[in-house]
Amino acid sequence: MTYSIGEFSKIVGLSDHTLRFYEKEGLIKVNRDDNNVRIYSDENKLWIESLLHLKNTGMSLKDMKQFAMWGHVGDETLEDRLALLKNHRKKVVEDFEKLRQSLEHLDNKINYYENEIGDCFSTN
Amino acid sequence: MTYSIGEFSKIVGLSDHTLRFYEKEGLIKVNRDDNNVRIYSDENKLWIESLLHLKNTGMSLKDMKQFAMWGHVGDETLEDRLALLKNHRKKVVEDFEKLRQSLEHLDNKINYYENEIGDCFSTN
DNA sequence: CCTTGACTTAGAGTACACTCTAAGTATTAC
DNA sequence: GTAATACTTAGAGTGTACTCTAAGTCAAGG
């Protein structure tokens, strides 16, 4: 399957502005037809989804750009890419644990508030 | 225990600029001594830590401000505060699950790369 | 007495990641 | 033949959350 930028933007949930912006930044390579119109492929879809996972884990555009650049070069950058991913993973695992703790704190807070309000009503 | 802004900034890991900024924004209330110098208490410490948990879970300054404002008002805002927290919790749980999935994706990617590189060496 | 650390207002600057506009051209679908 | 959708460059604007500077004052400790 192939998609126009309009279709593709709906599928991946990024605006056409953002898709062009990402392309300009070197995050995606997109084919064109005879009229210079972008043709997005399923491969592009997988790649964008991958990028969005990296973005979701807090990777900066700068690092995603580096990763994409290396990807475009070829196999001699495999180790660089792996190093980047492993390094990134460390941070993500830390962030994940921090988020887990903060969620726990939030739950405790909610519990506390529910008791407060319960008490408040019981004293009426 | 009480702390000067210099001591406190080291303890909570926020710059004095940021502490004054948060105060100006209404996120913290801080006592002053006779010379108008800020005196941070352990209560302030607990409050800041609480705020940082909210921040950590992606709450905006705007919402933290609202929460703090309600906190300063008194018991009649308990339900508003609880509603805000519960509403926020929903988002956090979603974010947490998304992060978990993205971390899983990252792990798969790393595995893939490690196999690629393994293959690459084994063909030498 | 002078360094250190605190205080004030008000506003400027930074970084990130978009997000949009202008102003023009080109192609396809009804 | 016109509406919709696409294309270009180049730059301006937005929102968030800081982060810092200027320019001055003030008080305590060695």
Coordinates of C-alpha atoms (C1' of nucleotides) in Angstrom, one line a residue:
Chain A
M1 CA 0.0 0.0 0.0
T2 CA 1.0 3.6 -0.6
Y3 CA -0.5 6.8 0.8
S4 CA -0.7 10.4 0.0
I5 CA 0.5 12.8 2.7
G6 CA -3.1 13.5 3.6
E7 CA -4.0 9.8 4.1
F8 CA -0.7 9.2 5.9
S9 CA -1.1 12.0 8.3
K10 CA -4.4 10.5 9.4
I11 CA -2.9 7.0 9.8
V12 CA 0.1 8.0 11.8
G13 CA -1.5 10.8 13.7
L14 CA 0.9 13.5 12.6
S15 CA -0.1 16.7 10.7
D16 CA 1.2 17.1 7.2
H17 CA 3.2 20.1 8.5
T18 CA 4.9 17.8 10.9
L19 CA 5.5 15.1 8.3
R20 CA 7.2 17.6 6.0
F21 CA 9.1 19.0 9.0
Y22 CA 10.4 15.6 10.0
E23 CA 11.4 14.9 6.4
K24 CA 13.2 18.2 6.2
E25 CA 15.0 17.4 9.5
G26 CA 16.1 14.1 8.0
L27 CA 14.0 11.8 10.2
I28 CA 12.2 10.2 7.2
K29 CA 13.0 9.5 3.6
V30 CA 9.9 9.6 1.3
N31 CA 9.5 8.6 -2.3
R32 CA 8.0 10.9 -4.9
D33 CA 5.9 10.3 -8.0
D34 CA 6.4 11.9 -11.4
N35 CA 4.8 15.1 -10.2
N36 CA 7.0 15.3 -7.2
V37 CA 4.2 14.3 -4.9
R38 CA 5.1 12.3 -1.8
I39 CA 4.2 8.6 -1.8
Y40 CA 4.3 7.1 1.7
S41 CA 4.8 3.3 2.0
D42 CA 4.1 0.8 4.7
E43 CA 7.8 0.8 5.3
N44 CA 7.5 4.5 6.0
K45 CA 4.6 3.7 8.4
L46 CA 6.7 1.2 10.3
W47 CA 9.6 3.6 10.5
I48 CA 7.4 6.4 11.8
E49 CA 5.8 4.1 14.3
S50 CA 9.3 3.2 15.5
L51 CA 10.3 6.9 15.7
L52 CA 7.2 7.6 17.7
H53 CA 8.1 4.9 20.2
L54 CA 11.5 6.6 20.6
K55 CA 9.8 9.9 20.9
N56 CA 7.4 8.4 23.4
T57 CA 10.3 7.3 25.6
G58 CA 11.6 10.9 25.6
M59 CA 14.2 10.7 22.9
S60 CA 15.0 14.2 21.5
L61 CA 14.6 15.1 17.8
K62 CA 18.3 15.5 17.7
D63 CA 19.0 11.9 18.7
M64 CA 16.2 10.6 16.5
K65 CA 17.8 12.5 13.7
Q66 CA 21.2 11.0 14.4
F67 CA 19.6 7.5 14.6
A68 CA 17.9 8.1 11.2
M69 CA 21.0 9.4 9.6
W70 CA 23.0 6.3 10.7
G71 CA 20.1 4.2 9.4
H72 CA 20.4 5.8 6.0
V73 CA 24.2 5.1 5.8
G74 CA 24.2 1.3 6.1
D75 CA 25.5 -1.6 8.1
E76 CA 28.7 0.1 9.2
T77 CA 26.7 2.1 11.6
L78 CA 24.9 -0.8 13.3
E79 CA 27.1 -0.6 16.4
D80 CA 26.6 3.1 16.7
R81 CA 22.9 2.7 16.5
L82 CA 22.9 -0.1 19.0
A83 CA 25.0 2.0 21.4
L84 CA 22.6 4.9 21.1
L85 CA 19.6 2.6 21.8
K86 CA 21.2 0.9 24.7
N87 CA 22.2 4.2 26.2
H88 CA 18.8 5.5 25.7
R89 CA 17.3 2.4 27.3
K90 CA 19.1 3.1 30.5
K91 CA 17.4 6.5 30.8
V92 CA 14.0 5.1 29.9
V93 CA 14.2 2.4 32.5
E94 CA 15.1 5.1 35.1
D95 CA 12.2 7.3 33.9
F96 CA 9.9 4.3 34.0
E97 CA 10.8 3.6 37.6
K98 CA 10.4 7.3 38.5
L99 CA 7.0 7.4 36.9
R100 CA 6.0 4.2 38.7
Q101 CA 6.9 5.8 42.0
S102 CA 5.2 9.1 41.2
L103 CA 2.1 7.2 40.2
E104 CA 2.2 5.4 43.5
H105 CA 2.5 8.7 45.3
L106 CA -0.4 10.0 43.3
D107 CA -2.5 7.0 44.4
N108 CA -1.6 7.5 48.0
K109 CA -2.6 11.1 47.7
I110 CA -5.9 10.2 46.2
N111 CA -6.5 7.7 49.0
Y112 CA -5.7 10.4 51.5
Y113 CA -8.1 12.8 49.9
E114 CA -10.8 10.2 49.8
N115 CA -10.5 9.6 53.5
E116 CA -10.4 13.3 54.2
I117 CA -13.6 13.8 52.4
G118 CA -15.1 10.7 54.0
D119 CA -14.2 12.1 57.4
C120 CA -15.5 15.5 56.5
F121 CA -19.0 14.0 55.7
S122 CA -19.0 11.7 58.7
T123 CA -18.6 14.7 61.0
N124 CA -21.7 16.3 59.6
Chain B
M1 CA 14.3 22.2 60.6
T2 CA 14.4 25.4 58.6
Y3 CA 16.5 26.2 55.5
S4 CA 17.7 29.2 53.6
I5 CA 16.9 29.3 49.9
G6 CA 20.5 28.3 49.2
E7 CA 20.3 25.2 51.4
F8 CA 16.8 24.4 50.3
S9 CA 17.7 24.6 46.6
K10 CA 20.3 21.9 47.1
I11 CA 18.0 19.7 49.1
V12 CA 15.1 19.7 46.6
G13 CA 17.3 20.0 43.5
L14 CA 15.7 23.2 42.2
S15 CA 17.7 26.4 41.5
D16 CA 17.0 29.4 43.7
H17 CA 15.7 31.1 40.5
T18 CA 13.2 28.3 40.0
L19 CA 12.1 28.3 43.7
R20 CA 11.4 32.1 43.5
F21 CA 9.7 31.5 40.2
Y22 CA 7.4 28.8 41.7
E23 CA 6.7 31.0 44.6
K24 CA 5.7 33.9 42.3
E25 CA 3.5 31.5 40.3
G26 CA 1.7 30.6 43.5
L27 CA 3.0 27.0 43.7
I28 CA 4.6 27.5 47.2
K29 CA 4.0 29.7 50.2
V30 CA 7.2 30.5 52.1
N31 CA 7.6 32.2 55.4
R32 CA 10.0 35.1 55.9
D33 CA 12.1 36.2 58.8
D34 CA 12.3 39.8 60.2
N35 CA 14.6 40.8 57.3
N36 CA 12.2 39.4 54.6
V37 CA 14.5 36.5 54.0
R38 CA 12.8 33.2 53.0
I39 CA 12.7 30.5 55.6
Y40 CA 11.9 27.0 54.1
S41 CA 10.4 24.4 56.4
D42 CA 10.2 20.6 56.3
E43 CA 6.5 21.2 55.4
N44 CA 7.7 23.1 52.3
K45 CA 10.0 20.2 51.6
L46 CA 7.1 17.7 51.6
W47 CA 5.0 20.0 49.5
I48 CA 7.7 20.5 46.9
E49 CA 8.3 16.8 46.8
S50 CA 4.6 16.3 46.2
L51 CA 4.7 18.9 43.5
L52 CA 7.7 17.2 41.8
H53 CA 5.8 13.9 41.8
L54 CA 2.9 15.7 40.0
K55 CA 5.4 17.3 37.6
N56 CA 7.0 14.0 37.1
T57 CA 3.7 12.5 36.0
G58 CA 3.4 15.3 33.4
M59 CA 1.1 17.7 35.2
S60 CA 1.5 21.2 33.8
L61 CA 2.5 24.2 35.9
K62 CA -1.0 25.6 35.2
D63 CA -2.7 22.6 36.9
M64 CA -0.2 22.4 39.7
K65 CA -0.9 26.1 40.3
Q66 CA -4.6 25.4 40.4
F67 CA -4.0 22.6 42.8
A68 CA -1.9 24.7 45.1
M69 CA -4.4 27.6 45.0
W70 CA -7.1 25.2 46.1
G71 CA -4.8 23.9 48.8
H72 CA -4.4 27.4 50.2
V73 CA -8.1 28.0 50.3
G74 CA -9.1 25.2 52.7
D75 CA -11.4 22.2 53.1
E76 CA -14.1 23.4 50.8
T77 CA -11.9 22.7 47.9
L78 CA -11.2 19.1 48.9
E79 CA -13.5 17.7 46.3
D80 CA -12.1 19.9 43.5
R81 CA -8.6 18.8 44.4
L82 CA -9.6 15.1 44.5
A83 CA -11.3 15.5 41.1
L84 CA -8.2 17.1 39.6
L85 CA -6.0 14.3 41.0
K86 CA -8.3 11.5 39.8
N87 CA -8.6 13.1 36.3
H88 CA -4.8 13.4 36.2
R89 CA -4.4 9.8 37.3
K90 CA -6.3 8.6 34.3
K91 CA -3.8 10.3 32.0
V92 CA -0.9 9.0 34.0
V93 CA -2.1 5.4 33.8
E94 CA -2.4 5.8 30.0
D95 CA 1.0 7.4 29.7
F96 CA 2.5 4.7 31.9
E97 CA 1.1 1.9 29.7
K98 CA 2.3 3.7 26.6
L99 CA 5.7 4.0 28.1
R100 CA 5.7 0.4 28.9
Q101 CA 4.8 -0.5 25.4
S102 CA 7.5 1.8 23.9
L103 CA 10.1 0.3 26.3
E104 CA 9.1 -3.1 25.1
H105 CA 9.5 -1.9 21.5
L106 CA 12.9 -0.5 22.4
D107 CA 13.9 -3.8 23.9
N108 CA 12.8 -5.7 20.8
K109 CA 14.8 -3.2 18.7
I110 CA 17.9 -3.7 20.7
N111 CA 17.5 -7.5 20.5
Y112 CA 17.1 -7.1 16.7
Y113 CA 20.3 -5.0 16.5
E114 CA 22.2 -7.4 18.6
N115 CA 21.3 -10.3 16.3
E116 CA 22.1 -8.2 13.3
I117 CA 25.6 -7.5 14.6
G118 CA 26.1 -11.1 15.7
D119 CA 25.2 -12.2 12.2
C120 CA 27.5 -9.6 10.7
F121 CA 30.5 -10.8 12.7
S122 CA 29.6 -14.5 12.1
T123 CA 29.8 -14.0 8.3
N124 CA 33.4 -12.7 8.6
Chain C
dC1 C1' 35.1 46.5 56.1
dC2 C1' 34.2 43.4 52.9
dT3 C1' 32.6 39.0 51.2
dT4 C1' 28.7 36.1 51.0
dG5 C1' 24.2 35.4 50.5
dA6 C1' 20.0 37.1 50.7
dC7 C1' 16.3 40.4 48.7
dT8 C1' 13.5 43.3 44.8
dT9 C1' 11.2 44.3 39.9
dA10 C1' 10.9 43.7 35.3
dG11 C1' 12.0 42.0 31.5
dA12 C1' 15.0 39.4 28.1
dG13 C1' 16.8 35.0 26.6
dT14 C1' 16.8 29.9 25.8
dA15 C1' 15.5 25.3 24.2
dC16 C1' 12.4 22.3 22.3
dA17 C1' 9.1 20.8 19.1
dC18 C1' 6.2 22.0 16.5
dT19 C1' 2.7 24.9 13.8
dC20 C1' 1.4 28.0 10.7
dT21 C1' 1.5 31.7 7.0
dA22 C1' 2.4 33.7 2.7
dA23 C1' 2.3 33.4 -2.1
dG24 C1' 2.8 31.2 -5.7
dT25 C1' 2.3 26.7 -8.8
dA26 C1' 0.6 22.1 -10.4
dT27 C1' -2.4 18.1 -10.9
dT28 C1' -6.5 15.2 -10.2
dA29 C1' -11.5 14.2 -9.5
dC30 C1' -16.1 15.5 -10.1
Chain D
dG1 C1' -13.7 24.7 -14.8
dT2 C1' -13.4 24.7 -10.1
dA3 C1' -12.6 22.5 -5.7
dA4 C1' -9.5 19.7 -3.4
dT5 C1' -5.1 18.3 -2.6
dA6 C1' -0.6 18.5 -3.4
dC7 C1' 4.0 21.1 -3.9
dT8 C1' 7.9 25.0 -2.9
dT9 C1' 10.9 28.4 0.3
dA10 C1' 11.6 31.0 4.0
dG11 C1' 10.6 32.7 7.9
dA12 C1' 7.5 34.0 11.8
dG13 C1' 4.8 32.6 15.7
dT14 C1' 3.3 29.5 19.8
dG15 C1' 3.5 27.3 24.2
dT16 C1' 5.9 25.5 28.1
dA17 C1' 9.0 25.9 31.6
dC18 C1' 12.4 27.7 33.0
dT19 C1' 16.9 30.6 33.3
dC20 C1' 19.2 34.5 33.7
dT21 C1' 20.5 39.6 33.9
dA22 C1' 20.5 44.2 35.5
dA23 C1' 20.9 47.2 39.0
dG24 C1' 20.2 48.2 43.1
dT25 C1' 19.6 47.3 48.5
dC26 C1' 20.4 44.9 52.9
dA27 C1' 22.2 42.2 56.9
dA28 C1' 25.3 38.9 59.2
dG29 C1' 29.9 36.7 60.0
dG30 C1' 35.0 36.5 60.1

